[in-house]
Amino acid sequence: MQDMELLIEETHRRGLRLILDIALNHTATEHEWFQTSRRARKDPRLGKRDWYFWSEGKLDEFGNRIPPNNWESTFTGSVWEWDELAGEFCAYFVILMLNLGLTEDQDLHIFGKNQPDLNWDCEEVRKELYSVLRFWLDKGVDGFRLDTMNLVSKTSSFPDAPISKEGSIWQPANYLFANGPHIHEYLQEMHEEVFSHYDCMTLAEMSCGVSAPEAVRYTSRFNARPELNLVIQFQHVELDCHDGDKWMLREWELPELKRIINEWQETLVKNGGWNTVWMENHDQPRGISRFTTNSPRFRALCAKLLALWQFTLQGTNLIFQGQELGMINPGLFSEDMNQDIETIQYWKAACEEAGSEAPHKLELAKKAIIQKGRDNTRIPIPWTEDPHGGFTDPKAKPWLPAFDHGGEWCHASQRHSPESVWSFYRSLITMRKANPTLASTPFERQAYPLILTWL
């Protein structure tokens, strides 16, 4: 805690503000709340039984106990996981396939077998989470990035999702656990109970889809009961997904991107909302590789072009580490190098499906990982020309190997070059701060179908 307090103090001393990334939708299975909840079925005196989603499930035609519905997790398999100790299923909506040796109930987990979802329908849960937020605000943090915030209200009757994936037991059910029936009620309550009493900012990640009109409901200053300041939407980074499948690569065309930009820029501003403008984060590949080309000849030009795109749109800019250096995807595949659990699970499933008779399917899977894998933005950024890019001791082994971008791309070189990508980003930030109308002026589209242009 002393480290955190020092970070807050030094951040403020430099005229900066600190936004804390926090997950209110789920906890770890190791958390005291979950450990109490899973034991409370046999000993109700412990409390917290309804702090998570538990279900006895149902029996199949052979008398085997199975999950209560066919909802598919964000990563793989059912959202429900059997818990031996509890004797029920628990819900985890985004499954991370980790064998934690959990001991009988199934719980609901959207985000991983080690990340069970909290039951926001339980008032005690909400009050406890509000207390957590106040704790950090009282410590001096200036706001929060609220992870997967639009998932905190589920359709609690847990109906089966319609069949959209032929041949699969588990079916996509995003609309049943995202932007749910009480989401606005809970966000309004959270604002009134917590955020309205502090000078702070709220930035909410909207997982599993949110439209521009829906974003207005979350962020509009015209709302009688305020909810959030900003949302992070994903429509522009889903253009290269086929029918919502991240790993099924799809070619897209410029008019599609323009349509998304136009809708978000126009809809939010006209209705009292506010945009976030971004292209990279810890869950996405590098923007240069995704939207342009990795060609060394055009790399710097493409990096500056994308920066210009971001910094001249209306809204708040979000920049991910290394973006200001023009980092690209390494463009390499090695099974041993994969550290991201999502990628590991996808590769395992691809190998099982392909077997020895369809090697071409593995090549497609490799291509998808090279292009879309989350480790692309999780490798160390190049601070210097030293081993590991100066990220750590030369003799150390980092979590992921640093990619050799070449000396001219490291931070130490770029900060001294007026023509570098880093210097270009710095100029854009300076220009935007000196001209606040760039962030607030209403967007005006121009009718050139094959050119991305606006006023």
mmCIF file of N, CA and C in Angstrom, residues 6 70 91 143-144 159 180 211 258 268 318 421 427 455:
data_model
loop_
_atom_site.group_PDB
_atom_site.id
_atom_site.type_symbol
_atom_site.label_atom_id
_atom_site.label_comp_id
_atom_site.label_asym_id
_atom_site.label_seq_id
_atom_site.Cartn_x
_atom_site.Cartn_y
_atom_site.Cartn_z
ATOM 1 N N LEU A 6 2.586 6.248 -2.594
ATOM 2 C CA LEU A 6 3.675 7.030 -3.182
ATOM 3 C C LEU A 6 3.388 7.329 -4.648
ATOM 4 N N ASN A 70 -27.515 -23.353 -21.936
ATOM 5 C CA ASN A 70 -26.508 -23.604 -22.980
ATOM 6 C C ASN A 70 -25.627 -22.401 -23.264
ATOM 7 N N ALA A 91 -21.200 -19.669 -12.007
ATOM 8 C CA ALA A 91 -21.122 -19.022 -13.316
ATOM 9 C C ALA A 91 -19.858 -18.191 -13.462
ATOM 10 N N GLY A 143 -10.146 8.442 -10.540
ATOM 11 C CA GLY A 143 -11.206 7.815 -11.310
ATOM 12 C C GLY A 143 -10.901 6.358 -11.555
ATOM 13 N N PHE A 144 -11.747 5.741 -12.372
ATOM 14 C CA PHE A 144 -11.627 4.306 -12.601
ATOM 15 C C PHE A 144 -11.877 3.947 -14.057
ATOM 16 N N PRO A 159 -32.424 -18.339 -19.294
ATOM 17 C CA PRO A 159 -33.030 -19.145 -20.364
ATOM 18 C C PRO A 159 -31.971 -19.632 -21.341
ATOM 19 N N GLY A 180 -27.810 -5.777 -19.421
ATOM 20 C CA GLY A 180 -28.967 -6.490 -18.889
ATOM 21 C C GLY A 180 -30.079 -5.621 -18.341
ATOM 22 N N SER A 211 -23.957 -0.502 -28.774
ATOM 23 C CA SER A 211 -24.175 0.358 -29.932
ATOM 24 C C SER A 211 -24.045 1.813 -29.522
ATOM 25 N N LYS A 258 -15.533 3.855 -41.984
ATOM 26 C CA LYS A 258 -16.111 5.198 -42.006
ATOM 27 C C LYS A 258 -17.506 5.202 -41.396
ATOM 28 N N LEU A 268 -23.207 10.350 -30.446
ATOM 29 C CA LEU A 268 -22.931 10.723 -29.062
ATOM 30 C C LEU A 268 -22.964 12.227 -28.855
ATOM 31 N N LEU A 318 -7.280 7.604 -25.979
ATOM 32 C CA LEU A 318 -6.654 6.580 -25.151
ATOM 33 C C LEU A 318 -5.476 6.008 -25.935
ATOM 34 N N VAL A 421 8.250 8.995 -34.638
ATOM 35 C CA VAL A 421 6.838 8.804 -34.292
ATOM 36 C C VAL A 421 6.565 9.379 -32.907
ATOM 37 N N SER A 427 3.909 16.227 -30.424
ATOM 38 C CA SER A 427 3.413 17.443 -31.080
ATOM 39 C C SER A 427 1.890 17.460 -31.133
ATOM 40 N N LEU A 455 -14.405 17.181 -41.183
ATOM 41 C CA LEU A 455 -14.109 18.544 -40.748
ATOM 42 C C LEU A 455 -14.397 18.667 -39.267
#
